CSV table of C-alpha atoms in Angstrom, one decimal:
chain,number,residue,atom,x,y,z
A,1,UNK,CA,109.2,81.2,37.3
A,2,UNK,CA,111.6,81.4,40.1
A,3,UNK,CA,110.1,85.0,40.7
A,4,UNK,CA,106.9,84.5,40.5
A,5,UNK,CA,106.9,81.9,43.6
A,6,UNK,CA,108.6,84.0,46.0
A,7,UNK,CA,106.4,87.1,45.5
A,8,UNK,CA,103.9,84.6,45.7
A,9,UNK,CA,105.4,82.9,48.8
A,10,UNK,CA,105.8,86.2,49.8
A,11,UNK,CA,102.4,87.4,49.6
A,12,UNK,CA,101.5,84.1,51.6
A,13,UNK,CA,104.0,84.3,54.4
A,14,UNK,CA,102.7,87.9,54.5
A,15,UNK,CA,98.6,86.7,55.0
A,16,UNK,CA,99.4,84.1,57.6
A,17,UNK,CA,101.7,86.7,59.6
A,18,UNK,CA,98.6,89.1,59.8
A,19,UNK,CA,95.6,86.5,60.4
A,20,UNK,CA,99.0,85.9,63.3
A,21,UNK,CA,99.5,88.7,64.3
A,22,UNK,CA,95.2,89.7,64.5
A,23,UNK,CA,94.9,86.9,66.8
A,24,UNK,CA,96.9,87.9,69.3
A,25,UNK,CA,95.7,91.3,68.8
A,26,UNK,CA,92.5,90.2,69.7
A,27,UNK,CA,93.5,87.8,72.3
A,28,UNK,CA,96.0,91.1,74.0
A,29,UNK,CA,93.0,93.0,73.4
A,30,UNK,CA,90.0,91.6,73.8
A,31,UNK,CA,88.3,90.3,77.0
A,32,UNK,CA,90.3,88.8,80.1
A,33,UNK,CA,87.6,85.5,79.6
A,34,UNK,CA,84.1,85.0,78.0
A,35,UNK,CA,82.2,84.4,82.0
A,36,UNK,CA,80.9,87.9,83.4
A,37,UNK,CA,82.6,88.8,87.1
A,38,UNK,CA,82.1,92.2,87.5
A,39,UNK,CA,84.7,94.6,89.0
A,40,UNK,CA,84.5,97.5,90.9
A,41,UNK,CA,87.1,100.2,89.8
A,42,UNK,CA,88.2,103.2,91.4
A,43,UNK,CA,90.4,105.5,89.4
A,44,UNK,CA,91.5,108.3,92.0
A,45,UNK,CA,91.6,112.2,90.1
A,46,UNK,CA,95.4,112.9,88.9
A,47,UNK,CA,95.8,109.4,87.4
A,48,UNK,CA,98.5,109.4,84.5
A,49,UNK,CA,97.6,107.1,81.5
A,50,UNK,CA,100.2,104.8,82.4
A,51,UNK,CA,98.4,103.9,86.2
A,52,UNK,CA,95.4,103.6,85.1
A,53,UNK,CA,97.1,101.0,83.0
A,54,UNK,CA,98.3,99.2,86.6
A,55,UNK,CA,95.3,99.6,88.0
A,56,UNK,CA,92.9,97.9,85.4
A,57,UNK,CA,96.2,95.4,85.4
A,58,UNK,CA,95.7,94.8,89.0
A,59,UNK,CA,92.0,94.6,89.3
A,60,UNK,CA,92.5,91.2,86.2
A,61,UNK,CA,89.6,93.4,83.6
A,62,UNK,CA,93.3,94.0,81.2
A,63,UNK,CA,96.3,91.5,80.9
A,64,UNK,CA,99.0,94.1,80.9
A,65,UNK,CA,99.0,97.6,82.0
A,66,UNK,CA,102.1,98.3,78.9
A,67,UNK,CA,99.8,97.2,75.4
A,68,UNK,CA,96.9,99.5,77.7
A,69,UNK,CA,99.4,102.1,77.4
A,70,UNK,CA,100.2,101.3,74.3
A,71,UNK,CA,96.5,101.7,72.6
A,72,UNK,CA,95.8,104.4,74.3
A,73,UNK,CA,98.4,106.1,72.2
A,74,UNK,CA,98.0,104.5,69.7
A,75,UNK,CA,94.5,105.4,69.2
A,76,UNK,CA,94.6,108.7,70.3
A,77,UNK,CA,92.2,108.1,73.0
A,78,UNK,CA,92.6,111.4,75.5
A,79,UNK,CA,91.4,111.9,78.9
A,80,UNK,CA,90.1,109.2,81.3
A,81,UNK,CA,87.8,110.5,83.9
A,82,UNK,CA,88.6,109.9,87.4
A,83,UNK,CA,85.6,108.3,89.2
A,84,UNK,CA,84.2,104.4,90.8
A,85,UNK,CA,83.7,102.8,88.1
A,86,UNK,CA,81.4,99.0,87.3
A,87,UNK,CA,83.9,97.4,84.5
A,88,UNK,CA,83.6,93.6,83.6
A,89,UNK,CA,86.1,90.9,83.0
A,90,UNK,CA,84.2,90.1,79.9
A,91,UNK,CA,84.9,93.5,78.5
A,92,UNK,CA,87.8,94.2,75.8
A,93,UNK,CA,89.7,97.3,76.0
A,94,UNK,CA,88.1,99.5,74.1
A,95,UNK,CA,84.7,98.7,76.0
A,96,UNK,CA,86.8,99.6,79.1
A,97,UNK,CA,88.3,102.4,77.5
A,98,UNK,CA,84.4,103.8,76.3
A,99,UNK,CA,83.4,103.3,80.1
A,100,UNK,CA,86.5,104.9,81.5
A,101,UNK,CA,85.2,108.2,79.0
A,102,UNK,CA,81.6,108.3,80.3
A,103,UNK,CA,81.0,111.3,82.6
A,104,UNK,CA,84.8,112.9,82.3
A,105,UNK,CA,83.5,116.0,82.3
A,106,UNK,CA,81.5,116.7,85.1
A,107,UNK,CA,82.7,119.7,87.3
A,108,UNK,CA,80.7,119.1,89.9
A,109,UNK,CA,81.7,115.5,91.2
A,110,UNK,CA,82.8,115.1,94.4
A,111,UNK,CA,84.7,112.4,95.4
A,112,UNK,CA,85.0,111.1,99.5
A,113,UNK,CA,87.0,108.2,100.8
A,114,UNK,CA,85.9,106.0,104.4
A,115,UNK,CA,89.2,105.0,105.4
A,116,UNK,CA,89.2,101.4,106.8
A,117,UNK,CA,88.0,101.1,110.1
A,118,UNK,CA,85.9,104.7,111.2
A,119,UNK,CA,83.2,105.2,112.7
A,120,UNK,CA,79.4,105.7,112.2
A,121,UNK,CA,80.3,109.3,113.7
A,122,UNK,CA,83.3,109.5,111.4
A,123,UNK,CA,81.0,108.0,108.6
A,124,UNK,CA,78.3,111.1,109.7
A,125,UNK,CA,81.0,113.8,109.8
A,126,UNK,CA,82.2,112.7,105.9
A,127,UNK,CA,78.9,113.4,104.7
A,128,UNK,CA,78.4,116.1,106.0
A,129,UNK,CA,81.2,117.9,104.8
A,130,UNK,CA,81.6,116.6,101.3
A,131,UNK,CA,77.7,116.7,100.7
A,132,UNK,CA,74.1,119.1,101.2
A,133,UNK,CA,73.0,116.5,104.2
A,134,UNK,CA,72.9,117.6,107.6
A,135,UNK,CA,73.9,116.3,110.3
A,136,UNK,CA,70.4,115.3,111.2
A,137,UNK,CA,68.9,114.3,107.3
A,138,UNK,CA,72.2,111.7,108.1
A,139,UNK,CA,71.2,110.1,111.0
A,140,UNK,CA,67.8,110.1,110.4
A,141,UNK,CA,68.5,107.7,107.2
A,142,UNK,CA,71.4,105.7,109.1
A,143,UNK,CA,68.1,104.6,111.9
A,144,UNK,CA,65.4,104.4,109.1
A,145,UNK,CA,63.5,101.0,110.6
A,146,UNK,CA,61.4,101.2,106.6
A,147,UNK,CA,64.9,102.1,104.4
A,148,UNK,CA,66.9,98.8,107.1
A,149,UNK,CA,64.5,97.0,106.4
A,150,UNK,CA,64.6,97.3,102.1
A,151,UNK,CA,67.9,96.6,102.5
A,152,UNK,CA,67.6,93.6,104.9
A,153,UNK,CA,65.6,92.6,101.9
A,154,UNK,CA,68.0,93.3,99.8
A,155,UNK,CA,71.4,92.3,100.5
A,156,UNK,CA,72.2,88.2,102.1
A,157,UNK,CA,75.0,89.9,104.8
A,158,UNK,CA,72.6,92.2,106.3
A,159,UNK,CA,70.2,90.5,108.5
A,160,UNK,CA,67.2,91.0,112.1
A,161,UNK,CA,70.4,91.4,114.3
A,162,UNK,CA,70.6,95.2,113.2
A,163,UNK,CA,67.1,96.0,114.5
A,164,UNK,CA,68.7,95.0,117.6
A,165,UNK,CA,67.6,98.2,119.7
A,166,UNK,CA,70.7,98.1,122.0
A,167,UNK,CA,72.5,98.4,118.4
A,168,UNK,CA,74.0,102.0,119.0
A,169,UNK,CA,74.3,102.4,114.4
A,170,UNK,CA,72.6,99.3,113.4
A,171,UNK,CA,75.1,100.0,109.9
A,172,UNK,CA,78.0,100.0,112.4
A,173,UNK,CA,80.2,97.9,110.2
A,174,UNK,CA,78.4,97.6,106.9
A,175,UNK,CA,79.7,100.7,105.2
A,176,UNK,CA,82.3,99.8,103.6
A,177,UNK,CA,85.9,101.7,103.7
A,178,UNK,CA,87.6,102.6,99.5
A,179,UNK,CA,87.3,105.7,98.0
A,180,UNK,CA,83.4,107.1,96.1
A,181,UNK,CA,82.8,109.2,93.8
A,182,UNK,CA,79.6,111.1,92.7
A,183,UNK,CA,77.6,113.4,90.4
A,184,UNK,CA,77.4,116.6,92.7
A,185,UNK,CA,77.1,117.8,96.7
A,186,UNK,CA,73.4,117.3,96.7
A,187,UNK,CA,73.5,112.9,96.7
A,188,UNK,CA,71.0,112.1,99.2
A,189,UNK,CA,72.8,109.7,102.0
A,190,UNK,CA,70.5,106.9,100.5
A,191,UNK,CA,72.1,107.1,97.5
A,192,UNK,CA,75.4,107.3,99.0
A,193,UNK,CA,75.2,104.2,101.2
A,194,UNK,CA,73.6,101.9,99.6
A,195,UNK,CA,76.5,102.8,96.9
A,196,UNK,CA,78.9,101.7,99.6
A,197,UNK,CA,77.0,98.3,100.5
A,198,UNK,CA,77.4,97.1,96.8
A,199,UNK,CA,80.1,97.6,97.0
A,200,UNK,CA,80.5,95.9,99.8
A,201,UNK,CA,78.8,93.0,98.6
A,202,UNK,CA,81.2,92.5,95.5
A,203,UNK,CA,84.2,92.3,97.9
A,204,UNK,CA,82.3,89.9,99.7
A,205,UNK,CA,80.9,87.4,96.9
A,206,UNK,CA,84.1,85.0,96.9
A,207,UNK,CA,84.0,85.3,100.1
A,208,UNK,CA,80.4,84.0,100.5
A,209,UNK,CA,80.4,80.3,100.3
A,210,UNK,CA,83.1,80.6,103.5
A,211,UNK,CA,81.0,83.2,105.5
A,212,UNK,CA,77.5,80.7,105.1
A,213,UNK,CA,80.0,77.1,106.4
A,214,UNK,CA,81.1,79.1,109.1
A,215,UNK,CA,79.6,78.6,112.7
A,216,UNK,CA,79.4,81.9,113.3
A,217,UNK,CA,76.4,83.9,111.1
A,218,UNK,CA,77.9,86.9,109.0
A,219,UNK,CA,76.7,89.3,111.3
A,220,UNK,CA,79.2,88.4,114.3
A,221,UNK,CA,82.0,87.7,111.7
A,222,UNK,CA,82.0,91.3,110.8
A,223,UNK,CA,81.3,92.0,114.1
A,224,UNK,CA,84.6,90.0,115.1
A,225,UNK,CA,86.0,91.6,112.2
A,226,UNK,CA,85.5,95.0,113.0
A,227,UNK,CA,87.5,94.9,116.5
A,228,UNK,CA,89.9,92.8,114.9
A,229,UNK,CA,90.6,96.0,112.3
A,230,UNK,CA,91.6,98.5,115.5
A,231,UNK,CA,93.4,95.7,117.4
A,232,UNK,CA,95.8,95.5,114.5
A,233,UNK,CA,97.1,97.4,111.2
A,234,UNK,CA,98.9,94.2,109.8
A,235,UNK,CA,97.7,91.2,107.5
A,236,UNK,CA,99.6,88.9,109.7
A,237,UNK,CA,99.0,90.3,112.8
A,238,UNK,CA,95.2,90.4,112.6
A,239,UNK,CA,95.6,86.1,111.3
A,240,UNK,CA,96.8,86.4,114.9
A,241,UNK,CA,94.3,88.1,116.8
A,242,UNK,CA,91.3,86.5,115.4
A,243,UNK,CA,92.5,82.9,116.4
A,244,UNK,CA,93.5,84.0,119.6
A,245,UNK,CA,89.8,85.4,120.0
A,246,UNK,CA,88.6,81.9,118.4
A,247,UNK,CA,90.9,80.8,121.2
A,248,UNK,CA,89.2,82.9,124.0
A,249,UNK,CA,85.1,81.8,123.1
A,250,UNK,CA,85.9,77.9,122.4
A,251,UNK,CA,87.3,78.5,126.2
A,252,UNK,CA,84.7,80.4,127.2
A,253,UNK,CA,86.4,83.5,128.0
A,254,UNK,CA,85.8,87.4,127.8
A,255,UNK,CA,87.7,88.1,124.3
A,256,UNK,CA,88.6,91.5,127.2
A,257,UNK,CA,89.0,94.1,124.0
A,258,UNK,CA,89.6,97.1,125.2
A,259,UNK,CA,88.5,98.2,122.0
A,260,UNK,CA,84.9,97.4,122.5
A,261,UNK,CA,85.6,99.4,125.6
A,262,UNK,CA,86.1,102.8,124.0
A,263,UNK,CA,83.5,101.9,121.8
A,264,UNK,CA,80.5,100.9,124.6
A,265,UNK,CA,81.6,104.8,126.3
A,266,UNK,CA,81.3,106.5,123.0
A,267,UNK,CA,84.7,107.9,123.0
A,268,UNK,CA,87.3,107.8,120.4
A,269,UNK,CA,90.9,105.5,120.2
A,270,UNK,CA,94.1,107.5,120.9
A,271,UNK,CA,91.8,110.4,122.5
A,272,UNK,CA,92.6,109.9,125.8
A,273,UNK,CA,92.1,106.8,128.3
A,274,UNK,CA,89.5,105.5,129.9
A,275,UNK,CA,89.3,105.4,133.7
A,276,UNK,CA,88.4,102.4,136.2
A,277,UNK,CA,84.5,103.3,136.8
A,278,UNK,CA,84.8,103.0,132.3
A,279,UNK,CA,86.7,100.1,132.0
A,280,UNK,CA,84.3,98.7,133.9
A,281,UNK,CA,80.9,100.3,132.5
A,282,UNK,CA,78.4,97.7,131.6
A,283,UNK,CA,76.7,98.3,128.3
A,284,UNK,CA,76.6,95.3,125.5
A,285,UNK,CA,79.6,96.3,124.1
A,286,UNK,CA,82.4,95.8,126.9
A,287,UNK,CA,84.2,92.5,126.1
A,288,UNK,CA,86.2,93.5,129.7
A,289,UNK,CA,82.4,92.5,131.6
A,290,UNK,CA,82.9,89.2,133.3
A,291,UNK,CA,79.2,88.2,132.8
A,292,UNK,CA,81.1,88.7,128.6
A,293,UNK,CA,82.2,85.1,128.9
A,294,UNK,CA,82.5,83.3,125.9
A,295,UNK,CA,80.5,86.4,124.8
A,296,UNK,CA,81.0,88.6,121.3
A,297,UNK,CA,79.8,92.5,121.6
A,298,UNK,CA,76.1,93.3,120.8
A,299,UNK,CA,77.1,94.9,116.6
A,300,UNK,CA,80.1,95.9,115.4
A,301,UNK,CA,82.0,98.9,117.0
A,302,UNK,CA,83.8,100.4,113.0
A,303,UNK,CA,83.4,99.3,109.9
A,304,UNK,CA,86.8,96.9,108.3
A,305,UNK,CA,88.3,96.4,105.9
A,306,UNK,CA,88.2,93.1,103.6
A,307,UNK,CA,91.0,92.3,104.8
A,308,UNK,CA,90.1,91.9,108.4
A,309,UNK,CA,87.0,90.1,107.4
A,310,UNK,CA,89.3,87.4,105.8
A,311,UNK,CA,91.5,87.4,108.8
A,312,UNK,CA,88.0,86.1,110.8
A,313,UNK,CA,86.6,83.8,108.4
A,314,UNK,CA,91.0,82.6,108.1
A,315,UNK,CA,92.5,82.7,110.9
A,316,UNK,CA,95.9,80.8,111.6
A,317,UNK,CA,96.0,78.8,114.1
A,318,UNK,CA,97.5,78.7,117.2
A,319,UNK,CA,97.3,78.1,120.8
A,320,UNK,CA,97.6,81.6,122.0
A,321,UNK,CA,94.9,83.4,124.2
A,322,UNK,CA,97.0,86.5,124.5
A,323,UNK,CA,97.7,90.0,122.9
A,324,UNK,CA,99.5,93.4,123.3
A,325,UNK,CA,100.7,96.0,121.7
A,326,UNK,CA,103.8,98.6,122.5
A,327,UNK,CA,103.4,101.7,121.6
A,328,UNK,CA,104.9,101.1,117.5
A,329,UNK,CA,102.5,98.6,117.3
A,330,UNK,CA,104.3,96.0,117.4
A,331,UNK,CA,101.8,93.3,118.7
A,332,UNK,CA,102.9,90.8,121.6
A,333,UNK,CA,101.1,87.5,121.4
A,334,UNK,CA,102.0,84.9,124.0
A,335,UNK,CA,100.0,81.0,125.8
A,336,UNK,CA,99.8,82.1,129.3
A,337,UNK,CA,98.6,84.6,131.5
A,338,UNK,CA,101.6,84.9,132.9
A,339,UNK,CA,103.6,85.5,130.1
A,340,UNK,CA,101.6,87.8,129.0
A,341,UNK,CA,102.1,89.6,132.6
A,342,UNK,CA,105.6,89.6,132.4
A,343,UNK,CA,105.6,91.5,128.5
A,344,UNK,CA,103.8,93.6,129.7
A,345,UNK,CA,105.5,94.5,132.6
A,346,UNK,CA,108.9,94.4,129.9
A,347,UNK,CA,107.2,97.0,127.3
A,348,UNK,CA,106.8,99.2,130.7
A,349,UNK,CA,110.2,98.9,131.7
A,350,UNK,CA,111.4,100.1,128.5
A,351,UNK,CA,108.9,102.7,128.2
A,352,UNK,CA,106.9,101.5,125.2
A,353,UNK,CA,104.0,101.9,126.9
A,354,UNK,CA,100.7,103.3,125.1
A,355,UNK,CA,99.1,106.1,126.8
A,356,UNK,CA,97.7,108.5,125.3
């Protein structure tokens, strides 16, 4: 009798453990949430299973990269493809893996990486070099009024500001930096642009309320972010630079940003120094001009990162009105013109002044 009771006890215990194990595994390998939240995930070519797990964990679509690795090995999943994937936080690990396996055998797939801070000219060069589109085709699409108006209707952050005839490039600032995968080299320019704008919209979604509540329009925020992108490389510097610009705008000072002067005369930064005439060139981008007091340039000067956009929306409060960088990219902030000039003098005396 006692032996029978022990057997029944062990069977019951095993059943309880099994149920608990099923619940635990279902939770661990199940969806992160029941709510629908799309997340773009980029899996570069040559990424290992462990690295894919780390990318998915960072994107908050799985709970553990280690458990993901165990699942892949346990079920002998095999090869997972490299591409841009739109995943959802309500997807299970199995569903995610099935998505990653789609189109993983396309030998004609192309990958284009658009780096943070590139401008439209660089975008055109990349598209022409990586696809079968020619220079004229890309430029024509970028200025197609019918296409631009369709974008205004589709995306909340694109407004009629992009139709301003003074803009060098209507979509400057909106072509979101990232790595993108396309089916083959015959991809159309419109497909590339839409994919980049869709990525921009997804990353702006958590910031939308703040942007709409701002005293500045989405166009103005992106414009200022594009300047901050080129003026500072580190997050902390960008946060301070953003507030310097707001301080200057509130005091009706001009921004005095050299990067806007370069863009205004179509000279690339690091290409060469500008002449005095170029620094004083009367164009709608040049924030060094006296008539630009309290004003932003007519539009963005590059395609900024999310980091710079966040800095623009959430600047670090300070009392600085000036900043300057040395050739090591260290940025010095100051509250007065006198302090600013002394810092410049010190930088030059140390031989750390930037020259091209």
